Backbone as numpy.savetxt, mean C-alpha at the origin, in Angstrom:
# Nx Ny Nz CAx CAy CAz Cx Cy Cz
-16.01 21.54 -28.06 -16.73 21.04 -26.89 -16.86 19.52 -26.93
-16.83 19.15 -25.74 -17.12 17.29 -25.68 -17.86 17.01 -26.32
-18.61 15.76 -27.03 -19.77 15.23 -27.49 -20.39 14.31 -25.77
-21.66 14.73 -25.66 -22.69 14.09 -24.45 -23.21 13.20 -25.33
-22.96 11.58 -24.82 -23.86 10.40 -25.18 -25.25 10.68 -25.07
-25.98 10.02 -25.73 -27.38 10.24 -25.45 -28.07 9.61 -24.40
-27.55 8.60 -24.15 -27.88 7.85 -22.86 -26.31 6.56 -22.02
-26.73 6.67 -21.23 -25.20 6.28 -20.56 -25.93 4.35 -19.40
-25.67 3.54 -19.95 -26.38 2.22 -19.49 -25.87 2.56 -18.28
-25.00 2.50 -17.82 -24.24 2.13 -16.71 -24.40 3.21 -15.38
-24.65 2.44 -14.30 -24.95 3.77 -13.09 -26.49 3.72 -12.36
-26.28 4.42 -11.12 -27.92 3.88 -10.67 -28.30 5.53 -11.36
-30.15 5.33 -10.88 -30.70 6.87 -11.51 -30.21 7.58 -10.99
-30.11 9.40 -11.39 -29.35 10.25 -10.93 -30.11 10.63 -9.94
-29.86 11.10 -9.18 -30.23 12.05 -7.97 -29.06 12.65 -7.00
-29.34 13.51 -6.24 -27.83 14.50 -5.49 -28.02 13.45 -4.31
-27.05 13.95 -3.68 -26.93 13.03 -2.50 -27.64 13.03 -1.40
-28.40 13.67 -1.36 -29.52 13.59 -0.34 -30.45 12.36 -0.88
-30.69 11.88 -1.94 -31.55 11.29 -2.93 -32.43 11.64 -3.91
-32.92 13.11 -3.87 -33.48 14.19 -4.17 -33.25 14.06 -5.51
-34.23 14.15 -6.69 -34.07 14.39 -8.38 -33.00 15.61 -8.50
-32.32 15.47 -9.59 -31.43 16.51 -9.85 -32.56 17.29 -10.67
-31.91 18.39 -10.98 -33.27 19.72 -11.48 -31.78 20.24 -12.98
-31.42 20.27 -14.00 -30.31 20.99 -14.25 -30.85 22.59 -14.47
-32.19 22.51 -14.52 -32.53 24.21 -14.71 -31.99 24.87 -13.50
-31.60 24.24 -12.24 -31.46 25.17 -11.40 -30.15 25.15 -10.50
-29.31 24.20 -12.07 -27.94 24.40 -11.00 -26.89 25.85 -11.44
-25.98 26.30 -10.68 -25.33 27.14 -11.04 -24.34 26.78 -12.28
-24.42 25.81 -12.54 -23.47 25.47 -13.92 -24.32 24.67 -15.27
-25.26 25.35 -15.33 -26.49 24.87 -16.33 -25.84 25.48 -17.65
-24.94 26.17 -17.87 -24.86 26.78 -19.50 -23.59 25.32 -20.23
-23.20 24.59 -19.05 -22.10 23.89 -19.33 -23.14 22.73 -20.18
-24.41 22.53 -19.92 -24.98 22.00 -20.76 -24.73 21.79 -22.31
-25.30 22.90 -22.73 -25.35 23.32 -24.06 -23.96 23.13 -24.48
-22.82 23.39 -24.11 -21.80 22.58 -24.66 -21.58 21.23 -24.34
-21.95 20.63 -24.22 -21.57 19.30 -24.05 -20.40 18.73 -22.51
-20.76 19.56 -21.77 -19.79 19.72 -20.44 -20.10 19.12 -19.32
-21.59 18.36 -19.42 -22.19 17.75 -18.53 -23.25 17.28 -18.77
-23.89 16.55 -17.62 -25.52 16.25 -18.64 -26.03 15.07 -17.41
-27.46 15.02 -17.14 -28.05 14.12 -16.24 -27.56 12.72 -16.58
-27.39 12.37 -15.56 -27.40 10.89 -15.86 -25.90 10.73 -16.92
-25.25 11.00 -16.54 -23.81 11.16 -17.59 -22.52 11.92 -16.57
-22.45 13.15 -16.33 -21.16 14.10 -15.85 -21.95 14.69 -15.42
-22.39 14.78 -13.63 -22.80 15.90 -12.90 -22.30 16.29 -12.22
-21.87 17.16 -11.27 -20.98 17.95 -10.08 -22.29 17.22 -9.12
-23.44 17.30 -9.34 -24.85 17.69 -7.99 -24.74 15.79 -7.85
-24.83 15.21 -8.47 -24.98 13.69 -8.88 -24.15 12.83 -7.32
-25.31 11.98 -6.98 -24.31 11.19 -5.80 -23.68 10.14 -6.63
-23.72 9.71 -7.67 -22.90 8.70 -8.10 -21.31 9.55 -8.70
-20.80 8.58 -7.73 -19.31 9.27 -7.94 -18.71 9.36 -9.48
-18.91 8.43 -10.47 -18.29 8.41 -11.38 -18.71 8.78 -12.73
-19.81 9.63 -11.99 -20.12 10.96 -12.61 -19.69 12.43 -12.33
-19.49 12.40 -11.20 -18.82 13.32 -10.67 -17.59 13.80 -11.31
-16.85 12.40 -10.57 -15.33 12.53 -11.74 -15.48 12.89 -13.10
-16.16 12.69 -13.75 -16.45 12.73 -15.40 -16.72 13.99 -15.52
-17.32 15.25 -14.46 -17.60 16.40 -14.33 -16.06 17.18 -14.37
-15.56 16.65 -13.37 -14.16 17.29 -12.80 -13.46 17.07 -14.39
-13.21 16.07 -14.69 -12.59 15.79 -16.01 -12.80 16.68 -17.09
-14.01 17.11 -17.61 -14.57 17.93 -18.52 -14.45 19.41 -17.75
-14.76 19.64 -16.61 -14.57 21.44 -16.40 -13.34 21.17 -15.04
-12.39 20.84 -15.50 -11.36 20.71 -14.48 -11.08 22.11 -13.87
-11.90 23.11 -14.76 -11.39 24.50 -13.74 -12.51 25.27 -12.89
-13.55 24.02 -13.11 -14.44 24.80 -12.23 -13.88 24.15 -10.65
-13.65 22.92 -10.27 -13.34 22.59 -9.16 -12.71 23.54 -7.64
-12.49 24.47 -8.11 -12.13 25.33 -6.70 -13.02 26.02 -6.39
-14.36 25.76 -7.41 -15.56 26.62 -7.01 -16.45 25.38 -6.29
-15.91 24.45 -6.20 -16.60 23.14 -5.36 -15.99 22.02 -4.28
-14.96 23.14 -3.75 -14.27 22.30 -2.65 -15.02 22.61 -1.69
-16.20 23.37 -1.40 -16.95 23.47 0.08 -18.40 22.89 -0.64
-18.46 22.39 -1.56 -20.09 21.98 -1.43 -20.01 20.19 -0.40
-21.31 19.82 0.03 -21.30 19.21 0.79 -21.28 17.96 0.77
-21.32 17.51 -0.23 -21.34 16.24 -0.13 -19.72 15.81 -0.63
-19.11 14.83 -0.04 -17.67 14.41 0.22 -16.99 13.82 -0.94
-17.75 13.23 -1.83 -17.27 12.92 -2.62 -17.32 13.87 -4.02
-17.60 14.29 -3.81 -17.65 15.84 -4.77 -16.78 16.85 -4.44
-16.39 16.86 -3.24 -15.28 17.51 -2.41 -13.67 16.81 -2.75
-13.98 15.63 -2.51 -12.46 14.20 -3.29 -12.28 15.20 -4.10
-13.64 14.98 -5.42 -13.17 14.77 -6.70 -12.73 16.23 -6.98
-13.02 17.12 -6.50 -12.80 18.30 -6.74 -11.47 18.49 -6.63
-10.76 18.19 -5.06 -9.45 18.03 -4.98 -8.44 17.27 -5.58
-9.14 16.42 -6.57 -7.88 15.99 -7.19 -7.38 16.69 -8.06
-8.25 18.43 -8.41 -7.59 18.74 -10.10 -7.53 20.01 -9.40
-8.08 20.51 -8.34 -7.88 21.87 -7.88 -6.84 22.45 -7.50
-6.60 23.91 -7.59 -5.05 24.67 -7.41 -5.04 24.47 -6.48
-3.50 24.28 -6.20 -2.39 23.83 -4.72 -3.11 24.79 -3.46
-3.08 25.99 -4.09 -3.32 27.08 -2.82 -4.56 26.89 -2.40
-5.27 26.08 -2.77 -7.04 26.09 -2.16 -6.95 24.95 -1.22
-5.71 23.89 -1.37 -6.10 22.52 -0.71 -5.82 22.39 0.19
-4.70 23.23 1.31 -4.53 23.52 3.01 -5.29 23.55 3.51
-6.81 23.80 3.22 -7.98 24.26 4.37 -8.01 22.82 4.25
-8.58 22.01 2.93 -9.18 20.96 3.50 -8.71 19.70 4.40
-7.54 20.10 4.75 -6.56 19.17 5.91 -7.37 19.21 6.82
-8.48 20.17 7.56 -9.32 20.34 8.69 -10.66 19.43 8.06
-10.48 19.15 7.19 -12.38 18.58 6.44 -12.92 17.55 6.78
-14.01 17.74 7.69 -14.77 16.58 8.38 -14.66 15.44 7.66
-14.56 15.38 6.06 -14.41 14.00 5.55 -12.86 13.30 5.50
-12.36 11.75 6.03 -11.28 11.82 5.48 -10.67 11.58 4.50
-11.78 11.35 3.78 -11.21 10.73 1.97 -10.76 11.93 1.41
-11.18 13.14 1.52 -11.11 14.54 1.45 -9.62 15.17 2.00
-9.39 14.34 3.29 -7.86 14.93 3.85 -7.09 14.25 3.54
-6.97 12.86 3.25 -6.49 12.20 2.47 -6.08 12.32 0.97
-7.00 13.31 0.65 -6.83 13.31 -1.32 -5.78 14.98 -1.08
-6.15 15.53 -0.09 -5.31 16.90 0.28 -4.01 16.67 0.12
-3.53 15.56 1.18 -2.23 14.87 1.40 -2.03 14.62 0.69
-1.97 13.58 -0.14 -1.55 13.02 -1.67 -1.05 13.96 -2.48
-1.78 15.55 -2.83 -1.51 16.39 -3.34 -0.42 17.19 -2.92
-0.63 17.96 -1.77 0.22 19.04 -1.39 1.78 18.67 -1.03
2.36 20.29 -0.98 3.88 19.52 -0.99 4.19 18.33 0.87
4.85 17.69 0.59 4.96 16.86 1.55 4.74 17.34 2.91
5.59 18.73 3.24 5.50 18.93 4.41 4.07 19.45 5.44
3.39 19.32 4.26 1.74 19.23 5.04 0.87 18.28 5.60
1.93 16.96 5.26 1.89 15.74 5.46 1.83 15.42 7.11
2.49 16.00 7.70 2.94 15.99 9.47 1.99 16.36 9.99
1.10 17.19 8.92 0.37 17.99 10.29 -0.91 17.08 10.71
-0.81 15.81 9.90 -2.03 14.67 10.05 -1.56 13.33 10.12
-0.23 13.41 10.63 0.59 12.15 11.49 -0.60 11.35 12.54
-1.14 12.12 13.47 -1.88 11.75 14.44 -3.52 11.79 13.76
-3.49 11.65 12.72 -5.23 11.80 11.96 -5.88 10.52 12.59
-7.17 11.04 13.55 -7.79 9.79 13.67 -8.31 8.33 13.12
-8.34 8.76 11.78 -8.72 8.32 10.66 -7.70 7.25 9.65
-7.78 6.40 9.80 -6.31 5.10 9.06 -6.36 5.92 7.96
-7.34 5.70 7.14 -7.22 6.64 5.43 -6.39 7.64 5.52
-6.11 8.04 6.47 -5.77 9.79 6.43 -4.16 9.09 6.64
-4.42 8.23 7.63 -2.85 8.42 8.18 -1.55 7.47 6.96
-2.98 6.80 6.31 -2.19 5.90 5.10 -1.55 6.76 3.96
-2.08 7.36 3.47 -1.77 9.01 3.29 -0.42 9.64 3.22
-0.73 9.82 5.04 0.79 10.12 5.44 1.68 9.52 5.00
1.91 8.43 5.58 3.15 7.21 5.41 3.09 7.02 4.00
2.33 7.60 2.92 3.06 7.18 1.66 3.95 8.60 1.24
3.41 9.74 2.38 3.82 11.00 1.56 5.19 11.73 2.13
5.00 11.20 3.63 5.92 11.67 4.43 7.77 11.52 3.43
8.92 11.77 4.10 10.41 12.02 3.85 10.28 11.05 5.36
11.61 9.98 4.45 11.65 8.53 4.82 12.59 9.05 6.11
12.99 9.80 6.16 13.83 10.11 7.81 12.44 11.11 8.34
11.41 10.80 8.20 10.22 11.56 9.44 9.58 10.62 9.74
9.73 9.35 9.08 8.49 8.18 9.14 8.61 7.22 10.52
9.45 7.50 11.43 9.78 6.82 12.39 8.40 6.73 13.51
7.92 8.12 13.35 6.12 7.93 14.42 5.10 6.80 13.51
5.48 6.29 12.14 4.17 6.05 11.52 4.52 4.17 11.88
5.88 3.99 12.15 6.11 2.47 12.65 5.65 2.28 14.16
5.01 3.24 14.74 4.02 2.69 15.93 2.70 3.03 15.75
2.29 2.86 14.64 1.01 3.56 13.96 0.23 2.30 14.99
-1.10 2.53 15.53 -2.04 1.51 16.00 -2.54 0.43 14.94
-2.35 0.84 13.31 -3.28 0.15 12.24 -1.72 -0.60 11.72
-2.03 -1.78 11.32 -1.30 -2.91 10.71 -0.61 -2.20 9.45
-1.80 -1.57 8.62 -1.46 -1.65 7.23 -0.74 -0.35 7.19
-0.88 0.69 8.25 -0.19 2.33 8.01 1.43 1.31 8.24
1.72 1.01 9.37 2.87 0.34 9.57 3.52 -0.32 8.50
2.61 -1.39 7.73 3.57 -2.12 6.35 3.91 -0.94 5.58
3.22 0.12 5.12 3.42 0.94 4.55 5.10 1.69 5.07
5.00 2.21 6.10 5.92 2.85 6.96 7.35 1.95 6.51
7.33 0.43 7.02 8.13 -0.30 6.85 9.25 -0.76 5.70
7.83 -0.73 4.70 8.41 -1.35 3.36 9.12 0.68 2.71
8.86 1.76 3.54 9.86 3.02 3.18 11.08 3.38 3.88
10.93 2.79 4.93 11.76 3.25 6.17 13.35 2.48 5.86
14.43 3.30 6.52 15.58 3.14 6.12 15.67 1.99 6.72
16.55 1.17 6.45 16.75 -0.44 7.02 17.20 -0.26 8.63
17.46 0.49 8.62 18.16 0.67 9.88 18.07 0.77 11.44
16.50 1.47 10.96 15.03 1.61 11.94 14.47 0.09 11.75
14.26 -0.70 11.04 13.59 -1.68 11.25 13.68 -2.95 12.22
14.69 -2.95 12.74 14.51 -3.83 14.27 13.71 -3.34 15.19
12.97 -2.41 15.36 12.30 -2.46 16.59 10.75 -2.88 15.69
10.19 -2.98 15.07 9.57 -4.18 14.50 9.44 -5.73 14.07
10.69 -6.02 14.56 11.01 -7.39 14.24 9.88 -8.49 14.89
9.07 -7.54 15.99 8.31 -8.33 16.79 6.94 -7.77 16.43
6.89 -7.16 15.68 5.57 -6.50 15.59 4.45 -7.43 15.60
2.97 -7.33 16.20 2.50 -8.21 16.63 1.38 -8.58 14.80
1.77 -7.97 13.36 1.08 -8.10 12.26 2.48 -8.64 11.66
2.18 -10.34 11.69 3.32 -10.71 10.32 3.66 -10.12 9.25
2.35 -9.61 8.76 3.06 -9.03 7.54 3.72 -7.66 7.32
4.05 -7.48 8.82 4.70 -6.46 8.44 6.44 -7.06 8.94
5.98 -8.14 9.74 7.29 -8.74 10.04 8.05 -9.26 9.22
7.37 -9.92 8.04 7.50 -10.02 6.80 8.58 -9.41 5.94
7.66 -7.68 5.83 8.39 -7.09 5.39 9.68 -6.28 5.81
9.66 -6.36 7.11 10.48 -6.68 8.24 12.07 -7.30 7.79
11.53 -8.74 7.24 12.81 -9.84 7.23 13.49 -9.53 6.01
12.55 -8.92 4.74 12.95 -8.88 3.40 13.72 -7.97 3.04
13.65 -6.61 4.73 14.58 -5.48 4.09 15.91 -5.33 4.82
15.32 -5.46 6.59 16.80 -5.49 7.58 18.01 -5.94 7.14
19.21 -5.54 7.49 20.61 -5.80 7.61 19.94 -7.15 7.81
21.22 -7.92 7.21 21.45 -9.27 6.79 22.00 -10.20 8.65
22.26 -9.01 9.21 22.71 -9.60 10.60 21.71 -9.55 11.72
20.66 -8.72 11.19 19.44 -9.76 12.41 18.97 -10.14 12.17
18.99 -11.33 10.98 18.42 -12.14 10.43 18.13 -13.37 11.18
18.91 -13.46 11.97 18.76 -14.62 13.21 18.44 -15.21 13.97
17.41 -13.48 14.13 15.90 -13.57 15.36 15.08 -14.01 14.92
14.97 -14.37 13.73 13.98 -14.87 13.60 13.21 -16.27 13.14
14.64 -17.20 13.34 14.24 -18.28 13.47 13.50 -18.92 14.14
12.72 -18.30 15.30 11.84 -18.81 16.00 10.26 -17.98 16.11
10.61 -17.21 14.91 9.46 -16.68 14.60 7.92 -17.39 14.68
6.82 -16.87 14.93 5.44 -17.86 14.60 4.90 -18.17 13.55
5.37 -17.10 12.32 5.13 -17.23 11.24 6.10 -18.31 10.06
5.46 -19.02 9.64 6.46 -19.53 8.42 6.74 -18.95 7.55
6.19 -17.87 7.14 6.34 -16.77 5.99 7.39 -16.12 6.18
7.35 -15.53 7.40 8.48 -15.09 7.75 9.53 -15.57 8.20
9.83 -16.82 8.72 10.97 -17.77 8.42 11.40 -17.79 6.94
10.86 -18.40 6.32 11.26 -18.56 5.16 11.59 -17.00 4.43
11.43 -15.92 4.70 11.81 -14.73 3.95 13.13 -14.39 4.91
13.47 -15.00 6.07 14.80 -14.72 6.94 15.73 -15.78 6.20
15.52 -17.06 5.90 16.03 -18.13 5.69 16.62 -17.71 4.23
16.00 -17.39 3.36 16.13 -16.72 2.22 17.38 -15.66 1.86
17.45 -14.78 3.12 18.64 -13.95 2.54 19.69 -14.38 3.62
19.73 -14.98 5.16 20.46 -15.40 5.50 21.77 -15.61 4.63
23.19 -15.18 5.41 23.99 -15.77 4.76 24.55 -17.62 5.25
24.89 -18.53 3.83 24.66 -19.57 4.24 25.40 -20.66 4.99
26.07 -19.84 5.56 27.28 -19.99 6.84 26.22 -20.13 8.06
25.42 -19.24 8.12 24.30 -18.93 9.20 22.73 -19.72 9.35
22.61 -20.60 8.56 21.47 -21.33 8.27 21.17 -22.73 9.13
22.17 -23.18 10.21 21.88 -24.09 11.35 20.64 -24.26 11.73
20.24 -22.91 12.22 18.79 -22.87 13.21 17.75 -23.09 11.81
17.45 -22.15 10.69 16.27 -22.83 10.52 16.77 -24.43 9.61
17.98 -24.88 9.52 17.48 -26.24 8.77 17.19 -27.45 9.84
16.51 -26.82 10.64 15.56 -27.60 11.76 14.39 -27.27 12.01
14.04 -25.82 11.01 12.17 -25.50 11.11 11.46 -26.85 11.14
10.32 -26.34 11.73 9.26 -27.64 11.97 8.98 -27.44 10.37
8.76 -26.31 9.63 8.22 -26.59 8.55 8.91 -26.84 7.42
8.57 -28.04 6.45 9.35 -28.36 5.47 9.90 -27.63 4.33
9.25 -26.48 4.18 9.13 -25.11 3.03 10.62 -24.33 3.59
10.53 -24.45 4.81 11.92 -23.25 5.18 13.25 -24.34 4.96
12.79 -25.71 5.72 13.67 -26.49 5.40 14.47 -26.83 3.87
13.24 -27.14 2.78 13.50 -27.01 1.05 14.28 -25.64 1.08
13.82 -24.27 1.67 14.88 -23.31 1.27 16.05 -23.19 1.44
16.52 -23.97 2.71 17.55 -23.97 3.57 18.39 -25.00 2.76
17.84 -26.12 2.26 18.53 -26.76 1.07 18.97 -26.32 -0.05
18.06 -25.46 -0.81 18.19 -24.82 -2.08 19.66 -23.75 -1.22
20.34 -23.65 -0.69 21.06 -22.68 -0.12 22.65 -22.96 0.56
22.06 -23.71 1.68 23.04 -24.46 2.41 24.17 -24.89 2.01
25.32 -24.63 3.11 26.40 -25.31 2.46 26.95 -26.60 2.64
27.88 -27.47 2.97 28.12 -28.79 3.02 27.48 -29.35 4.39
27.99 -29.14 5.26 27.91 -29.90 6.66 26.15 -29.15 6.83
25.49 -28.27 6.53 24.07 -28.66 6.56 23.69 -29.56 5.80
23.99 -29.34 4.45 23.73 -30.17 3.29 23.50 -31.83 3.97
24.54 -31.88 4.67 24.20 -33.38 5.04 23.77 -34.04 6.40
23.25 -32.88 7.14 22.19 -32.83 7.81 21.00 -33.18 7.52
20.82 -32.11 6.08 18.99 -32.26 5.70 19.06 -33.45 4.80
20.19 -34.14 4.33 20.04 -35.40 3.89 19.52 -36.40 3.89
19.24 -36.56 5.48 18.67 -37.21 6.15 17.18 -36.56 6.74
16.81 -35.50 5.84 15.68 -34.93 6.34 14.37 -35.90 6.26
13.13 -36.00 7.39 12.19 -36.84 7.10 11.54 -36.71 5.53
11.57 -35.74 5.16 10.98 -34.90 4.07 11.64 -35.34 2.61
10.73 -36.22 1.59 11.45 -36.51 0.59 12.12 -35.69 0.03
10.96 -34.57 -0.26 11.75 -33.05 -1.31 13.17 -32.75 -0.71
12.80 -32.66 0.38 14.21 -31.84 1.13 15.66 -32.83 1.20
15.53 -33.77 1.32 16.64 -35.29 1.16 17.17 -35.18 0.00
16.21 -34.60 -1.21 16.42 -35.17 -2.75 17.47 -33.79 -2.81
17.09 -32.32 -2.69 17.42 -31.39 -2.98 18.89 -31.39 -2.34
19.23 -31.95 -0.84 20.07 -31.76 -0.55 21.17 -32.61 -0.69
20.62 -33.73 -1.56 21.28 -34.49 -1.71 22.03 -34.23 -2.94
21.21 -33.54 -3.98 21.55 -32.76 -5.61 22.66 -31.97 -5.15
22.66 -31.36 -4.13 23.50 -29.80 -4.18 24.74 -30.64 -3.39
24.80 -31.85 -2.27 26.16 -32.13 -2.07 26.63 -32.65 -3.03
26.05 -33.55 -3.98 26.83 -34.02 -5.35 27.71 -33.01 -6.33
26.86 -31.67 -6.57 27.26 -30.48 -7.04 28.75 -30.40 -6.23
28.63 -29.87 -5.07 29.93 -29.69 -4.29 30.93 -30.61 -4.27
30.62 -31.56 -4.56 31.57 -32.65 -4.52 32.06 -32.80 -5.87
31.28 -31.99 -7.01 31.90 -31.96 -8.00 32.59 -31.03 -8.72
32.28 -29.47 -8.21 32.70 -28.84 -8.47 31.69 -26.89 -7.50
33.14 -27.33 -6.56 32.33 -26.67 -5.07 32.44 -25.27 -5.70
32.96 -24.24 -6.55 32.85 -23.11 -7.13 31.38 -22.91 -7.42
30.72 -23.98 -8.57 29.63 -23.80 -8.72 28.13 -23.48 -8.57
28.69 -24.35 -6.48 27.08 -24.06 -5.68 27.20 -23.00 -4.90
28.59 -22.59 -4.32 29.14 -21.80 -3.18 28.79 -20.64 -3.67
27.59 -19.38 -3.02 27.43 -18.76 -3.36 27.06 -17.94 -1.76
């Protein structure tokens, strides 16, 4: 049996989640006591502090399917993270969504769809990590920013132009870092510099005209670190010391031995 600390510093006082004193004479799992399986103020199932809870689930990991309907939600989570497969379909319907969310994570993927449309971002973040990367095409018009980066940074490259405009850079972002190398182009007039500079970046450097004229000097330095001759001596003349110096390093290179920079 576990050894129970005698006292545990850390944590507010125990009480269930209503706020209510815990009682252990009168819970249904009071013999787990006496072995060392739980204990106030330490590993309770009844306890609103969650990370006692967990510490419960941890020590009687097989009681948990006897506590996927008690009421309070986070006791419901924790339950579902260790409980058998066949108990965790109902809770896809469970008023909580940290609860349908911890369902998803678990079960086999294709239970994943049936909470595509979950009101709930948690739920639908969920999805898009669990879904099969040829179903994820509904989760790139997700309403929430972050279900979308998610969606994005899985989704086959191939689907990702109709995000190129998405109105959350960072997913445009991730957008520039994965697409085919040939619509890389749109986005030189992007609003973001982040995302210039992550287009500018894999551009091939035949194709680098438009941004070695960004307003900003960062895409410009990349466009140097890159570029081939006849930009090269464009940004030569860049207002920008860094960018003059750099491009001035790499036509010397070429002029000395053009194998070396031509990449």
């Amino acid at each position: 049996p576990a050894s129970r600390p005698e006292a545990v510093p850390d944590g507010p006082p125990p009480v269930d989640w209503e706020g209510a004193p815990l009682d252990c004479a009168s819970c249904q799992f009071r013999s787990r006591l006496a072995q060392g399986q739980c204990g106030l103020g330490w590993a309770c199932v009844h306890d609103r502090y969650a990370k006692r809870i967990e510490r419960f689930f941890v020590l009687n990991p097989e009681l948990a399917d006897d506590c996927l309907g008690m009421p309070y939600f986070e006791t419901r989570i924790n339950a579902a993270r260790v409980a058998t497969l066949f108990r965790l379909p109902s809770l896809l319907n469970d008023p909580d969504p940290g609860v349908r969310a911890m369902a998803i994570l678990r079960l086999p993927v294709r239970h994943a769809e049936r909470r595509i449309k979950d009101p709930d971002r948690r739920v639908r973040i969920a999805v898009a990590h669990r879904l099969p990367v040829d179903a994820l095409l509904p989760m790139l018009s997700d309403p929430d920013s972050y279900v979308r980066q998610i969606a994005v940074r899985r989704a086959e490259p191939g689907v990702l132009p109709t995000l190129a405009h998405d109105e959350d850079p960072e997913v445009r972002r991730i957008v520039a870092r994965r697409i085919r190398e040939d619509w890389l182009g749109q986005f030189v007039t992007d609003d973001d510099v982040l995302v210039r500079r992550e287009a500018a970046r894999r551009i091939a450097p035949d194709r680098l005209h438009g941004f070695a004229r960004d307003p900003d000097l960062r895409v410009r330095h990349d466009v140097a670190e890159r570029a081939l001759p006849d930009i090269l001596a464009e940004l030569a003349q860049d207002p920008e010391d860094v960018v003059r110096e750099t491009a001035a390093e790499r036509l010397a290179a070429f002029e000395k031995e053009p194998s070396d920079v031509h990449r």
